[in-house]
Each structure stands twice: as C-alpha cells, then as structure tokens.
Amino acid sequence: MFESEAGFTAHLFVLEPGVVRIAILSGQHFSFGRTWSIAPGLDDVAENGRDRFDTSGFSTPPFEIVEEQDRTIVATDALRVTISHIGFHCVWEMATTNGWREIAHDRQTQAYNFGWWGSKIHHYLARRPTERYYGLGERSGDMDRALRRFRLKGTDAMGYSARTSDPLYKHIPFYITQDAAAGTAFGIFYDTYSDCEFDFGAEISNYHGPYRSFIADSGDLDYYVIAGPVLPDVVRRFTWLTGKPALLPKWALGYSGSTMSYTDAPDAQARMADFIEKCRAHDILCDSFHLSSGYTSIGLRRHVFHWNREKFPDPAEFVRSYHAAGIRLCANIKPCLLADNPLFEEARTNRLIVCDAAGEPIWTQFWDGLGAYVDFTNPAARKWWGDHVTSALLEHGIDSTWNDNNEFEIVSPDAVAHGFDGPLAAQDCKPLQSLLMMKTSRDAQREFSPERRPFLVSRAGAAGMQRYVQTWSGDNFTSWETLRYNIKMGLGLALCGVSNAGHDVGGFAGPAPDPELFVRWVEAGIFMPRFSIHSWNSDKTVNEPWMHSDATPTIRALIALRYSLLPYLYDLMWRHHHDCEPIWRPTFFDFPDDPRCWDEADAYMLGANLLIAPVCAPGMREIEVYLTAGADWADFWSGSSFAGGQSIAVEAPLGRPIVFVRDTAAIPLNVAEQHFDRRADARAFAAFPPARGTVEAVCYEDDGESEAWRRGAHGFWTLKIDCADRLILRCGKKGPLPPASKTLAIVFRTCEKRPLEIVGGKLVSDKIAGNWRKAVIATDA
C-alpha cells in the first residue's frame, strides 16, 4: 500500500505471475467494496459478490520488491512495474526471451485524478503510434479501436449502425494493446460498473504528448494489468479472471426461430403453430424458438410475467405442442415494470423496485409508458423475481429465459439501489443489475430442474456475463454494412471472454432483406455460436427461412449444414468452458506472426481449424480470400489444397459459404440424415489429409443436456492419420465415459483416393456417397 499526504491510498496486488492489480482510493476504503466480475477460474461468484480485498482463487506468487528513494519496483517472473513516488507514475515491463521490454507507461503529466478534476476517475497512458487496441466488447466499426472514442453506457440502441453507433448494450471495460513493432500484447481491465469512456487517441492536447485515457463517472480506479506476451494469452487470462464460460445445452447451438410479429398478432398461438407446420413442410431443422414479449401484452403494453389469454388461451398446451415438435421455448422477460403492470403495486409496496431515498419509484421511459426497474441488489427482489420466473414460465414448461431490455437506463441522480452493504447510487451499478438479473433467472432454472443445464440469453451485460448466458448484438439494422460490421462486433466480444454470441440473422429493424442479402446473412450466421433469425421489419414482413420461396431450398441446405457441424461447435463450446478458448476469433488470434492477419478483413477463424470468409457485399460471385501463413489449407467443398500465405480467387455462388480447413485438422461432424420430424446422430470426422504429415483431432461428447458431465459423464473421440502413400488411421476413445457408439466414420472428398490402413480397429466399409468418400471404422476401444 502507498499513501499520499493528501489522503489518497494505492494498493498493489500481485495475483498471478502475469496479472498485477492496482487500486487507487480517495481514502482507506473502496467506495463500492464488492465486485461480481472477478471469478478466477470459477463458474460463479457468491450472491453478495466478492470483497475487493479478497485474493482467494489466485496463486499470489512470490515477487521481488525494491525500494529506492524516489521509486518502488515490484516484479514477478512475467511482469514488472516501476512506480514513481511523485505522481504514482507507473512503467510496465514484460519478461521476454531478450529480457525486460517496456509495454506501457503512464502519461508523464497528471496520469491520475488526485482531486484536481472533480469526482470523476481518470487514468491516462502514453500512446505509441505502433499500438493497436482491441476489445471493449461489442463496439461498432473496425476491430482496431485506435483513434476512436467510446462510451460504455448500456443503451437500447434499436436500429443502430454497426459501423458508427455508440454507445451500445454491454459494459466490458477491458481492452488489449498489441504493439505491432514489438510483437507484444497486454490487457487492462477496469473493474467498474460506472458509465465510463475510453479514448484511443481521438483527443489530442499540446501539453501532454500522445495519450489514451479511461474516465469513469464515479467510483474508484481499480485496474488489472494482464501480460501476454501474445494476444491469445491475454484473452485466455482475462476470460479465466472473469469466470469460466457456461457449458450450455447442445440444443442452444441449433437454429432458433423468433420474430416480434407472431406474438404481437391477435391470433398469436395460431401463428406460432403455423411456424411448426412451415418448418415441417419445408423440412427446416429447428431446436428452439425465442418467444417475443407480445405474449405478455395487455392492450399495447408489455407486462412481464403476464400471459395474454386471448392470444394464448392455454399456455401449458401451447408449450406442449412445441415440445412435441422437438422445439424448446425461450420466453422474453423484461426487468422494468410499467406503472399499470398487475404486479406493480406489490413490487412498489415491498420496495422491490429502484426508488429514491423517500421510497418513491424512479420512473423511466420504457416501451410505451413509464415504469420502474426491479432492484436486483435487493435479496427480496431477487427472490420475488425467481418465484415469478418459476410460476409464470417454468411451471408452464417454458425451457429457458430471454433476459431482454436489461440495460437499466437509469438517469436520475436521486435513484437509490438497495445495495449489499448499504444503499448505492443506482446510476453507479447499472451493469451489475444486468448481471444479477441473469444470475437470478439462471438460479430459478437450476432450482426448478437441478439436473437440467440452464439456458439463458441476455442482451445487456457486464464482464463475467459468459458465466451465465448466450448473447447477441442487439437490435441491428438490415443492411449489407450491418452484416460486415456485426461480424467484427462479435469477434470483439469473443476477445473479451464472451464468445457464445451471434446476431439477428437477416437484420432486426428496417426493411426486409432481399433474397441475396438474406442468403448471405444465413451463410455467415450458420458459423456463429448463436444462430437465430429474428426480426421486426418496418413493412410488417417476417424474416423466416421460407420468406423468399426461390431461396428456401438454399436456406434449408445451409441450416442442414449447420446441423452437420454441431459436433464441432459443441466441442468448441466445451473448450470455451474448459480452456477459456474463444469459439470464434480474428485470424490474428491463431496466426499472430502473419502481418496480414492484423489488417482489417471479413474472414475469421471458427475454432483453430476452420477459416470462414463471408461474402459481405451484393453481386459478388467471386471474392479474394487470404489464406493465412503458418498453415496450409484445403477447400471444404472441393478438397483442393493451397499453401498458406497467399491470396486466391474463390468462387462464391449463393448458398455455398467459403470455408477452408487447416490441413492438419479433421472436423467433427454429424453425418446422419436428418429431417424436422426425424433426428439422428452419427459421428464422423471430415479429413483433408496433406500429401505428407499428420492429421489429429479430438471431439468432446456428453449427453448434451444434463449436468451429469460435471460428475464425469463425458468422453472424447480421438483420431490420428499418418499421411504418405497410404493413410494410416488410428481411432480411439478417452475420458471417464467414452462415447457410446462403436463405430466412427471418416469422410474425405472424392479426390482423396489413397488406400486406408486401420490400426486398433476394423474397416467396416469404404464407399463413395455423393461428393464424399466415407470410411466406417469399428473401434476396439
């Protein structure tokens, strides 16, 4: 601890060799002494959060400390900080093979607000021209945030521009600095729930030199420095720091239907039944439907936990009809009670909503009226919410909750939250309310069905939200520009620990997508962790797989491709949970040594082994694709091999997304024939073996829905192929509970004609089926 004559204190925590934290307080105590964002390697935090002085869960390694007259030096094996006693100026260095390398230093002039600029929290770092900045969750525009300014203030930004709009929905005050000249990377996480602003060089001053800044409206300066040395290390450590991502049920990766139009219609239950029949008629595979808030309406207003019995005469029977078709239901719930909500007076009387100091509700504009937010910092409100989730939804058979419109747009300075150690200014904990809403909804599902994995969706959230939910980029606008920049938004989220995400395919607000845009959006969407077609089109049309009759067969085939890839996506979701590995990521994550991967581009990696190049402009039937250096690649459709480090022209007909496979990898697939009313699962690996070398793959397996995996009920398929004049295949199983099937298929494109030799198993068949060569192997394991 350091202390100043003016009464400020600074605390330095050595948490891990590559994680050092500094907190600067205006006195001896934190203004808000708890956090819900820090959960090192954990699935969750306690209901009342974590004391900010608590270091449990960290290794707290040994470190060296050197005290000099005018400075203090603290060093671990990976990270060193030199602190000047004048102004608390910090210089950060990272250990490299060539010794210590400086990665950052505070601005030389007034790096912190020691009482000079009012009550806001300031932190200024010097800025180098070779630095790139990534992160802050879902942000508009290019992935590199350099020369831009962003405001983190949860906002219901319907119809936003994915290229320019700010602020948006989520609050993740974490970013990565990557130095192009040094090749090093580190992250900074500011643990605050206050509205805040980041500036990456948009602001320039003659008096301070080049700088970047963090300014929060209130609270304390509490920040973590996370060493690399490379960007993937930073991403994994930050994800671990804020908690393990949830392993959601497998059906969360399937197609999810949704639209505002169905539940807004006066005959909503009939419209919902028609969706099932259209899926059946067009043979569209579907696992879930997101039930929009129209089911809660009274007149034109939406009232959480109310069922409109004119639209839905029998909610339980309605749910049973969806379950009979194999479709789960995820019901929309909103945390703001309109003044005429039937439950409002109960919530007001029991102080379950955000009020002022006198107990009067803090009114906010919400949809078509004024309402007040449920106060999730109040234990009684959390119990009340969980009880209503159970009685209004779960007891009717609803499978999961869609936590929506939960940005908590509280603007009144008079708003007071219940708090945990006493009342809090409600403006200072809005993202915390979002987190606690998710946690409370999740806990209700767990209590109701302890052996079923909860599934939740949330639009807003804060650092650590990956512990609870799948998410999406909110109410996007229908345009080609949105398609392109939504992908960048999703990748930015993935670098901040929140990788189980996607977008409203086809666009939510604005005009209906034309057939070409819709097909291209579905081509991109089937490779995202969340795949949902959702809309509220201005012309009252609905984005549905069959909305353009000529394109329907193409959409059907694309969704079928998505379902064949579910084993690969599910394996990636497991790795996201187990290893804090992002499911999808920019190409520079896997190939940081390739300078071209740092250029702004549309292509990205799905896991370590698939390179996806979406078409994001109209009229394109051929695009140029850069194949990253550091690997060789095979075209998923033809099997043709290409050396990495080059750009090639690739045909891009509608309905055939551009996909390349790393030539040392095999992709887990479900090769069973599937139909809407007839599901099946047959495991296979798609392999594209090189002329010489080795292909290796692993695929995680469990029952996909229960919590038995936590008790060891899971296992892995393994595959190794030695490639020469013949292909030597070794298939196996490992883990506490190996997969139940006794056979495994290996599929190749028909251009692969080399003979097969099986080690540790028996070749059952080796046949051509369409464009695939399919070898079925009975394993000895």
Short mmCIF file of C-alpha atoms in Angstrom, two decimals, residues 293-703:
data_model
loop_
_atom_site.label_atom_id
_atom_site.label_comp_id
_atom_site.label_asym_id
_atom_site.label_seq_id
_atom_site.Cartn_x
_atom_site.Cartn_y
_atom_site.Cartn_z
CA SER A 293 -42.74 -10.19 -25.41
CA GLY A 294 -46.10 -9.92 -27.15
CA TYR A 295 -47.27 -12.90 -25.11
CA THR A 296 -47.27 -10.61 -22.04
CA SER A 297 -49.38 -7.84 -23.55
CA ILE A 298 -52.35 -6.07 -22.07
CA GLY A 299 -53.58 -3.83 -24.84
CA LEU A 300 -50.50 -2.33 -26.46
CA ARG A 301 -48.28 -2.59 -23.37
CA ARG A 302 -45.99 -5.44 -22.31
CA HIS A 303 -46.15 -6.68 -18.74
CA VAL A 304 -43.55 -9.17 -17.59
CA PHE A 305 -44.92 -12.42 -16.08
CA HIS A 306 -48.41 -11.83 -17.54
CA TRP A 307 -49.90 -14.28 -20.08
CA ASN A 308 -52.35 -12.78 -22.57
CA ARG A 309 -55.05 -15.47 -22.54
CA GLU A 310 -56.71 -14.09 -25.66
CA LYS A 311 -53.53 -14.66 -27.66
CA PHE A 312 -52.55 -17.80 -25.72
CA PRO A 313 -55.71 -19.41 -24.30
CA ASP A 314 -53.76 -22.34 -22.82
CA PRO A 315 -50.05 -21.61 -22.24
CA ALA A 316 -49.26 -25.11 -20.96
CA GLU A 317 -50.86 -26.75 -24.01
CA PHE A 318 -49.06 -24.31 -26.28
CA VAL A 319 -45.74 -25.29 -24.70
CA ARG A 320 -46.58 -28.99 -25.02
CA SER A 321 -47.25 -28.55 -28.73
CA TYR A 322 -43.77 -27.11 -29.22
CA HIS A 323 -42.14 -29.83 -27.15
CA ALA A 324 -43.99 -32.46 -29.18
CA ALA A 325 -42.30 -30.99 -32.26
CA GLY A 326 -38.88 -31.09 -30.54
CA ILE A 327 -38.67 -27.30 -30.13
CA ARG A 328 -37.79 -25.65 -26.81
CA LEU A 329 -39.19 -22.26 -25.83
CA CYS A 330 -37.17 -19.32 -24.50
CA ALA A 331 -39.53 -16.67 -23.12
CA ASN A 332 -38.77 -12.96 -23.17
CA ILE A 333 -38.67 -11.27 -19.76
CA LYS A 334 -38.02 -7.59 -19.05
CA PRO A 335 -36.83 -6.09 -15.75
CA CYS A 336 -38.92 -2.91 -15.89
CA LEU A 337 -42.48 -2.91 -14.53
CA LEU A 338 -44.78 -0.44 -16.25
CA ALA A 339 -46.97 1.53 -13.88
CA ASP A 340 -50.07 -0.42 -14.92
CA ASN A 341 -48.44 -3.85 -14.63
CA PRO A 342 -50.70 -6.05 -12.46
CA LEU A 343 -47.69 -6.75 -10.24
CA PHE A 344 -46.56 -3.15 -9.89
CA GLU A 345 -48.25 -2.25 -6.60
CA GLU A 346 -46.96 -5.41 -4.96
CA ALA A 347 -43.42 -4.57 -6.06
CA ARG A 348 -43.81 -0.94 -5.03
CA THR A 349 -45.22 -1.75 -1.59
CA ASN A 350 -42.37 -4.14 -0.86
CA ARG A 351 -39.65 -1.77 -2.19
CA LEU A 352 -38.59 -4.27 -4.86
CA ILE A 353 -38.04 -1.55 -7.45
CA VAL A 354 -35.48 1.22 -7.75
CA CYS A 355 -36.74 4.20 -5.76
CA ASP A 356 -35.48 7.48 -4.39
CA ALA A 357 -34.48 7.96 -0.75
CA ALA A 358 -38.11 8.62 0.20
CA GLY A 359 -39.29 5.36 -1.33
CA GLU A 360 -40.91 6.85 -4.43
CA PRO A 361 -40.35 4.92 -7.68
CA ILE A 362 -37.75 6.26 -10.08
CA TRP A 363 -39.73 6.48 -13.31
CA THR A 364 -38.10 5.78 -16.65
CA GLN A 365 -39.38 5.70 -20.20
CA PHE A 366 -39.81 2.05 -21.15
CA TRP A 367 -41.51 0.96 -24.35
CA ASP A 368 -44.93 2.64 -24.45
CA GLY A 369 -45.08 4.09 -20.98
CA LEU A 370 -43.35 4.90 -17.71
CA GLY A 371 -42.04 2.18 -15.46
CA ALA A 372 -39.56 1.36 -12.73
CA TYR A 373 -36.78 -1.22 -12.74
CA VAL A 374 -36.67 -4.22 -10.45
CA ASP A 375 -33.78 -3.76 -8.00
CA PHE A 376 -31.71 -6.95 -8.18
CA THR A 377 -29.36 -5.70 -5.47
CA ASN A 378 -32.26 -6.38 -3.06
CA PRO A 379 -32.43 -10.03 -1.85
CA ALA A 380 -36.21 -9.79 -1.55
CA ALA A 381 -36.48 -8.61 -5.16
CA ARG A 382 -34.28 -11.46 -6.36
CA LYS A 383 -36.48 -13.99 -4.56
CA TRP A 384 -39.62 -12.36 -5.93
CA TRP A 385 -38.20 -12.44 -9.46
CA GLY A 386 -37.13 -16.07 -9.20
CA ASP A 387 -40.52 -17.09 -7.83
CA HIS A 388 -42.29 -15.44 -10.76
CA VAL A 389 -39.91 -16.95 -13.33
CA THR A 390 -40.90 -20.30 -11.85
CA SER A 391 -44.66 -19.80 -11.54
CA ALA A 392 -45.26 -17.82 -14.74
CA LEU A 393 -42.87 -19.69 -17.02
CA LEU A 394 -41.10 -22.80 -15.79
CA GLU A 395 -44.19 -24.42 -14.31
CA HIS A 396 -45.89 -24.00 -17.70
CA GLY A 397 -43.00 -25.90 -19.29
CA ILE A 398 -41.04 -22.92 -20.67
CA ASP A 399 -37.46 -24.15 -21.03
CA SER A 400 -35.38 -21.00 -20.65
CA THR A 401 -35.38 -17.24 -20.25
CA TRP A 402 -34.56 -14.46 -22.65
CA ASN A 403 -33.40 -11.57 -20.46
CA ASP A 404 -34.14 -8.58 -22.65
CA ASN A 405 -34.21 -4.76 -22.48
CA ASN A 406 -31.97 -5.06 -19.43
CA GLU A 407 -29.65 -2.11 -19.96
CA PHE A 408 -31.14 -0.41 -16.83
CA GLU A 409 -31.20 3.06 -18.36
CA ILE A 410 -31.44 4.91 -15.05
CA VAL A 411 -30.55 8.59 -15.42
CA SER A 412 -31.88 10.18 -12.24
CA PRO A 413 -29.19 11.11 -9.68
CA ASP A 414 -31.85 10.54 -7.00
CA ALA A 415 -32.17 6.82 -7.80
CA VAL A 416 -31.04 4.58 -4.93
CA ALA A 417 -30.40 0.84 -5.10
CA HIS A 418 -30.77 -1.37 -2.04
CA GLY A 419 -27.10 -2.43 -2.16
CA PHE A 420 -25.35 -5.13 -0.18
CA ASP A 421 -23.52 -3.15 2.47
CA GLY A 422 -25.92 -0.22 2.37
CA PRO A 423 -27.68 1.93 -0.23
CA LEU A 424 -25.96 2.60 -3.56
CA ALA A 425 -26.40 5.27 -6.18
CA ALA A 426 -28.38 3.31 -8.77
CA GLN A 427 -26.60 5.12 -11.61
CA ASP A 428 -23.32 3.55 -10.45
CA CYS A 429 -24.38 -0.09 -10.65
CA LYS A 430 -26.50 -0.47 -13.80
CA PRO A 431 -24.37 -3.23 -15.39
CA LEU A 432 -24.37 -5.03 -12.04
CA GLN A 433 -28.18 -5.09 -12.20
CA SER A 434 -27.89 -6.79 -15.60
CA LEU A 435 -25.53 -9.43 -14.19
CA LEU A 436 -27.72 -10.08 -11.17
CA MET A 437 -30.82 -10.40 -13.36
CA MET A 438 -29.05 -13.15 -15.35
CA LYS A 439 -27.84 -14.88 -12.21
CA THR A 440 -31.30 -14.76 -10.59
CA SER A 441 -33.02 -16.11 -13.71
CA ARG A 442 -30.38 -18.84 -14.00
CA ASP A 443 -30.74 -19.82 -10.34
CA ALA A 444 -34.51 -20.17 -10.76
CA GLN A 445 -33.97 -22.62 -13.61
CA ARG A 446 -31.44 -24.59 -11.57
CA GLU A 447 -33.73 -24.79 -8.56
CA PHE A 448 -36.68 -25.89 -10.70
CA SER A 449 -34.75 -28.57 -12.65
CA PRO A 450 -31.45 -29.31 -10.86
CA GLU A 451 -30.35 -31.94 -13.37
CA ARG A 452 -31.03 -29.89 -16.50
CA ARG A 453 -28.46 -27.46 -17.78
CA PRO A 454 -29.88 -23.93 -17.71
CA PHE A 455 -30.05 -21.98 -20.93
CA LEU A 456 -30.37 -18.19 -20.85
CA VAL A 457 -29.98 -15.36 -23.31
CA SER A 458 -29.24 -11.77 -22.36
CA ARG A 459 -28.89 -8.65 -24.48
CA ALA A 460 -27.10 -6.43 -21.96
CA GLY A 461 -24.40 -7.48 -19.55
CA ALA A 462 -21.05 -6.85 -17.96
CA ALA A 463 -17.68 -8.54 -17.69
CA GLY A 464 -18.33 -12.06 -16.45
CA MET A 465 -21.66 -12.48 -18.25
CA GLN A 466 -20.20 -15.51 -20.07
CA ARG A 467 -20.73 -17.47 -16.83
CA TYR A 468 -24.50 -17.37 -17.37
CA VAL A 469 -25.71 -16.71 -20.88
CA GLN A 470 -25.53 -16.77 -24.61
CA THR A 471 -25.84 -13.30 -26.11
CA TRP A 472 -26.31 -11.38 -29.34
CA SER A 473 -25.51 -7.95 -30.71
CA GLY A 474 -28.95 -6.48 -30.12
CA ASP A 475 -31.45 -4.90 -32.49
CA ASN A 476 -29.39 -4.47 -35.63
CA PHE A 477 -30.43 -2.71 -38.83
CA THR A 478 -30.95 -4.61 -42.07
CA SER A 479 -28.14 -3.75 -44.47
CA TRP A 480 -25.01 -5.17 -46.07
CA GLU A 481 -22.95 -2.83 -43.89
CA THR A 482 -24.51 -4.37 -40.77
CA LEU A 483 -23.66 -7.87 -41.97
CA ARG A 484 -19.99 -6.89 -42.30
CA TYR A 485 -19.62 -4.92 -39.09
CA ASN A 486 -21.73 -7.25 -36.94
CA ILE A 487 -19.08 -9.89 -37.57
CA LYS A 488 -16.43 -7.53 -36.22
CA MET A 489 -18.65 -6.78 -33.20
CA GLY A 490 -18.95 -10.49 -32.44
CA LEU A 491 -15.21 -11.01 -32.71
CA GLY A 492 -14.62 -8.06 -30.38
CA LEU A 493 -16.91 -9.71 -27.83
CA ALA A 494 -15.06 -13.01 -28.21
CA LEU A 495 -11.76 -11.30 -27.33
CA CYS A 496 -13.43 -10.18 -24.08
CA GLY A 497 -14.43 -13.64 -22.86
CA VAL A 498 -17.95 -13.55 -24.34
CA SER A 499 -17.70 -15.90 -27.29
CA ASN A 500 -21.07 -17.69 -27.25
CA ALA A 501 -22.73 -14.99 -29.32
CA GLY A 502 -24.30 -14.16 -32.65
CA HIS A 503 -26.56 -11.66 -34.38
CA ASP A 504 -30.15 -11.31 -35.56
CA VAL A 505 -29.71 -13.02 -38.92
CA GLY A 506 -31.35 -11.05 -41.70
CA GLY A 507 -31.47 -7.89 -39.60
CA PHE A 508 -33.95 -6.94 -36.87
CA ALA A 509 -35.07 -3.41 -37.75
CA GLY A 510 -35.62 -1.71 -41.08
CA PRO A 511 -36.65 -3.16 -44.43
CA ALA A 512 -36.96 -6.86 -45.13
CA PRO A 513 -33.75 -8.32 -46.55
CA ASP A 514 -33.87 -9.13 -50.24
CA PRO A 515 -33.14 -12.74 -51.23
CA GLU A 516 -29.42 -12.21 -51.86
CA LEU A 517 -28.77 -10.39 -48.58
CA PHE A 518 -30.83 -12.94 -46.65
CA VAL A 519 -28.95 -15.90 -48.13
CA ARG A 520 -25.56 -14.27 -47.48
CA TRP A 521 -26.59 -13.48 -43.90
CA VAL A 522 -27.61 -17.10 -43.31
CA GLU A 523 -24.32 -18.25 -44.89
CA ALA A 524 -22.50 -16.17 -42.28
CA GLY A 525 -24.88 -16.97 -39.41
CA ILE A 526 -24.59 -20.75 -39.56
CA PHE A 527 -20.95 -20.47 -38.43
CA MET A 528 -21.66 -18.26 -35.43
CA PRO A 529 -22.17 -19.83 -31.98
CA ARG A 530 -25.67 -18.36 -31.75
CA PHE A 531 -27.82 -18.83 -34.85
CA SER A 532 -31.19 -17.09 -34.70
CA ILE A 533 -33.31 -15.46 -37.38
CA HIS A 534 -35.18 -12.63 -35.67
CA SER A 535 -36.93 -9.52 -36.98
CA TRP A 536 -39.36 -6.66 -36.55
CA ASN A 537 -39.41 -5.37 -40.10
CA SER A 538 -40.80 -1.93 -40.79
CA ASP A 539 -43.03 -3.29 -43.57
CA LYS A 540 -44.55 -5.89 -41.17
CA THR A 541 -42.97 -8.81 -43.03
CA VAL A 542 -41.19 -11.57 -41.11
CA ASN A 543 -37.69 -12.94 -41.59
CA GLU A 544 -38.29 -16.68 -41.92
CA PRO A 545 -36.38 -19.44 -43.71
CA TRP A 546 -39.19 -19.57 -46.30
CA MET A 547 -39.65 -15.78 -46.71
CA HIS A 548 -38.27 -15.92 -50.29
CA SER A 549 -39.65 -19.01 -52.00
CA ASP A 550 -36.88 -19.25 -54.59
CA ALA A 551 -34.26 -19.15 -51.82
CA THR A 552 -35.95 -21.62 -49.47
CA PRO A 553 -34.14 -24.75 -50.73
CA THR A 554 -30.83 -22.90 -50.32
CA ILE A 555 -31.71 -21.82 -46.77
CA ARG A 556 -32.79 -25.38 -45.93
CA ALA A 557 -29.46 -26.75 -47.13
CA LEU A 558 -27.50 -24.11 -45.20
CA ILE A 559 -29.34 -24.90 -41.96
CA ALA A 560 -28.70 -28.61 -42.58
CA LEU A 561 -25.01 -27.77 -42.95
CA ARG A 562 -25.17 -26.00 -39.59
CA TYR A 563 -26.59 -29.15 -38.00
CA SER A 564 -23.90 -31.35 -39.54
CA LEU A 565 -21.33 -29.04 -37.88
CA LEU A 566 -22.90 -29.17 -34.40
CA PRO A 567 -20.33 -31.68 -33.03
CA TYR A 568 -17.55 -29.27 -33.98
CA LEU A 569 -19.39 -26.29 -32.46
CA TYR A 570 -20.20 -28.26 -29.31
CA ASP A 571 -16.56 -29.28 -28.94
CA LEU A 572 -15.63 -25.60 -29.26
CA MET A 573 -18.19 -24.66 -26.60
CA TRP A 574 -16.58 -27.23 -24.30
CA ARG A 575 -13.12 -25.75 -24.99
CA HIS A 576 -14.54 -22.29 -24.33
CA HIS A 577 -15.66 -23.51 -20.91
CA HIS A 578 -12.71 -25.73 -20.07
CA ASP A 579 -9.78 -23.81 -21.58
CA CYS A 580 -11.20 -20.27 -21.84
CA GLU A 581 -10.61 -20.54 -25.59
CA PRO A 582 -12.80 -18.29 -27.79
CA ILE A 583 -15.14 -20.18 -30.10
CA TRP A 584 -14.69 -17.76 -32.99
CA ARG A 585 -11.88 -15.27 -33.25
CA PRO A 586 -9.95 -12.99 -35.61
CA THR A 587 -7.32 -14.71 -37.75
CA PHE A 588 -4.58 -12.91 -35.80
CA PHE A 589 -5.55 -14.92 -32.71
CA ASP A 590 -4.21 -18.13 -34.27
CA PHE A 591 -1.65 -16.54 -36.59
CA PRO A 592 -0.16 -13.53 -34.76
CA ASP A 593 3.11 -13.79 -36.69
CA ASP A 594 1.43 -13.16 -40.03
CA PRO A 595 1.37 -9.35 -40.51
CA ARG A 596 -1.54 -9.53 -42.96
CA CYS A 597 -3.79 -11.07 -40.32
CA TRP A 598 -3.72 -7.75 -38.47
CA ASP A 599 -5.25 -5.93 -41.45
CA GLU A 600 -8.97 -5.24 -41.19
CA ALA A 601 -10.76 -8.06 -43.02
CA ASP A 602 -14.01 -10.01 -43.09
CA ALA A 603 -12.54 -13.51 -42.71
CA TYR A 604 -12.22 -15.10 -39.28
CA MET A 605 -11.45 -18.40 -37.57
CA LEU A 606 -14.09 -20.75 -36.19
CA GLY A 607 -12.00 -22.59 -33.64
CA ALA A 608 -8.43 -23.28 -34.62
CA ASN A 609 -9.25 -25.24 -37.75
CA LEU A 610 -11.87 -23.52 -39.93
CA LEU A 611 -11.24 -20.31 -41.86
CA ILE A 612 -14.55 -18.64 -42.74
CA ALA A 613 -14.70 -15.94 -45.44
CA PRO A 614 -18.23 -14.46 -45.53
CA VAL A 615 -19.47 -12.54 -48.55
CA CYS A 616 -20.49 -9.09 -47.30
CA ALA A 617 -21.32 -7.17 -50.46
CA PRO A 618 -24.04 -7.55 -53.11
CA GLY A 619 -23.46 -9.05 -56.53
CA MET A 620 -20.27 -10.90 -55.59
CA ARG A 621 -19.87 -14.35 -57.13
CA GLU A 622 -16.12 -14.49 -56.64
CA ILE A 623 -14.06 -12.96 -53.85
CA GLU A 624 -10.40 -12.81 -52.94
CA VAL A 625 -9.52 -14.79 -49.83
CA TYR A 626 -6.25 -14.51 -47.96
CA LEU A 627 -5.07 -17.88 -46.66
CA THR A 628 -3.03 -17.21 -43.56
CA ALA A 629 0.64 -18.07 -43.39
CA GLY A 630 1.61 -20.67 -40.82
CA ALA A 631 -0.69 -23.39 -42.16
CA ASP A 632 -1.75 -24.97 -45.42
CA TRP A 633 -5.41 -25.09 -46.28
CA ALA A 634 -7.98 -27.30 -48.02
CA ASP A 635 -11.18 -26.08 -49.64
CA PHE A 636 -14.07 -27.63 -47.70
CA TRP A 637 -16.13 -28.16 -50.84
CA SER A 638 -13.57 -29.47 -53.33
CA GLY A 639 -10.80 -30.80 -51.10
CA SER A 640 -8.24 -28.87 -53.16
CA SER A 641 -5.09 -27.94 -51.24
CA PHE A 642 -3.49 -24.50 -51.08
CA ALA A 643 -0.34 -23.21 -49.43
CA GLY A 644 -0.83 -20.57 -46.76
CA GLY A 645 0.44 -17.02 -47.09
CA GLN A 646 -1.30 -16.20 -50.37
CA SER A 647 -4.48 -14.64 -51.70
CA ILE A 648 -6.60 -16.68 -54.06
CA ALA A 649 -9.76 -16.01 -56.05
CA VAL A 650 -12.60 -18.21 -54.79
CA GLU A 651 -15.94 -18.78 -56.47
CA ALA A 652 -18.82 -17.71 -54.24
CA PRO A 653 -22.15 -18.94 -55.62
CA LEU A 654 -25.18 -18.24 -53.47
CA GLY A 655 -25.64 -20.93 -50.86
CA ARG A 656 -22.07 -22.19 -50.77
CA PRO A 657 -20.21 -20.40 -47.98
CA ILE A 658 -16.46 -20.11 -48.32
CA VAL A 659 -14.76 -22.42 -45.83
CA PHE A 660 -11.17 -23.64 -45.64
CA VAL A 661 -9.86 -26.35 -43.31
CA ARG A 662 -6.39 -26.40 -41.79
CA ASP A 663 -4.71 -29.40 -43.43
CA THR A 664 -3.51 -30.91 -40.14
CA ALA A 665 -7.06 -30.98 -38.73
CA ALA A 666 -10.18 -33.10 -39.00
CA ILE A 667 -13.59 -31.61 -38.31
CA PRO A 668 -16.16 -33.49 -36.16
CA LEU A 669 -19.48 -33.87 -37.96
CA ASN A 670 -22.90 -35.42 -37.61
CA VAL A 671 -23.36 -37.31 -40.90
CA ALA A 672 -26.74 -38.85 -40.10
CA GLU A 673 -29.64 -37.99 -42.38
CA GLN A 674 -31.86 -35.55 -40.52
CA HIS A 675 -35.34 -34.18 -41.01
CA PHE A 676 -37.61 -31.93 -38.98
CA ASP A 677 -39.54 -34.87 -37.57
CA ARG A 678 -36.68 -37.35 -37.56
CA ARG A 679 -33.42 -36.54 -35.81
CA ALA A 680 -30.38 -38.79 -35.75
CA ASP A 681 -26.73 -38.61 -34.79
CA ALA A 682 -23.83 -40.45 -36.39
CA ARG A 683 -20.34 -39.24 -35.53
CA ALA A 684 -17.73 -38.65 -38.19
CA PHE A 685 -14.60 -36.63 -38.85
CA ALA A 686 -14.12 -34.78 -42.14
CA ALA A 687 -10.45 -35.00 -43.05
CA PHE A 688 -8.45 -33.31 -45.81
CA PRO A 689 -5.08 -35.06 -45.42
CA PRO A 690 -1.93 -33.47 -46.86
CA ALA A 691 0.45 -35.44 -49.10
CA ARG A 692 2.79 -35.92 -46.14
CA GLY A 693 2.29 -35.26 -42.47
CA THR A 694 -0.14 -35.98 -39.65
CA VAL A 695 -3.77 -35.12 -39.04
CA GLU A 696 -5.04 -35.15 -35.46
CA ALA A 697 -8.41 -34.38 -33.92
CA VAL A 698 -10.39 -34.73 -30.69
CA CYS A 699 -14.15 -34.37 -30.21
CA TYR A 700 -15.85 -33.86 -26.84
CA GLU A 701 -19.02 -35.88 -26.18
CA ASP A 702 -21.66 -35.95 -23.44
CA ASP A 703 -25.45 -36.25 -23.29
#
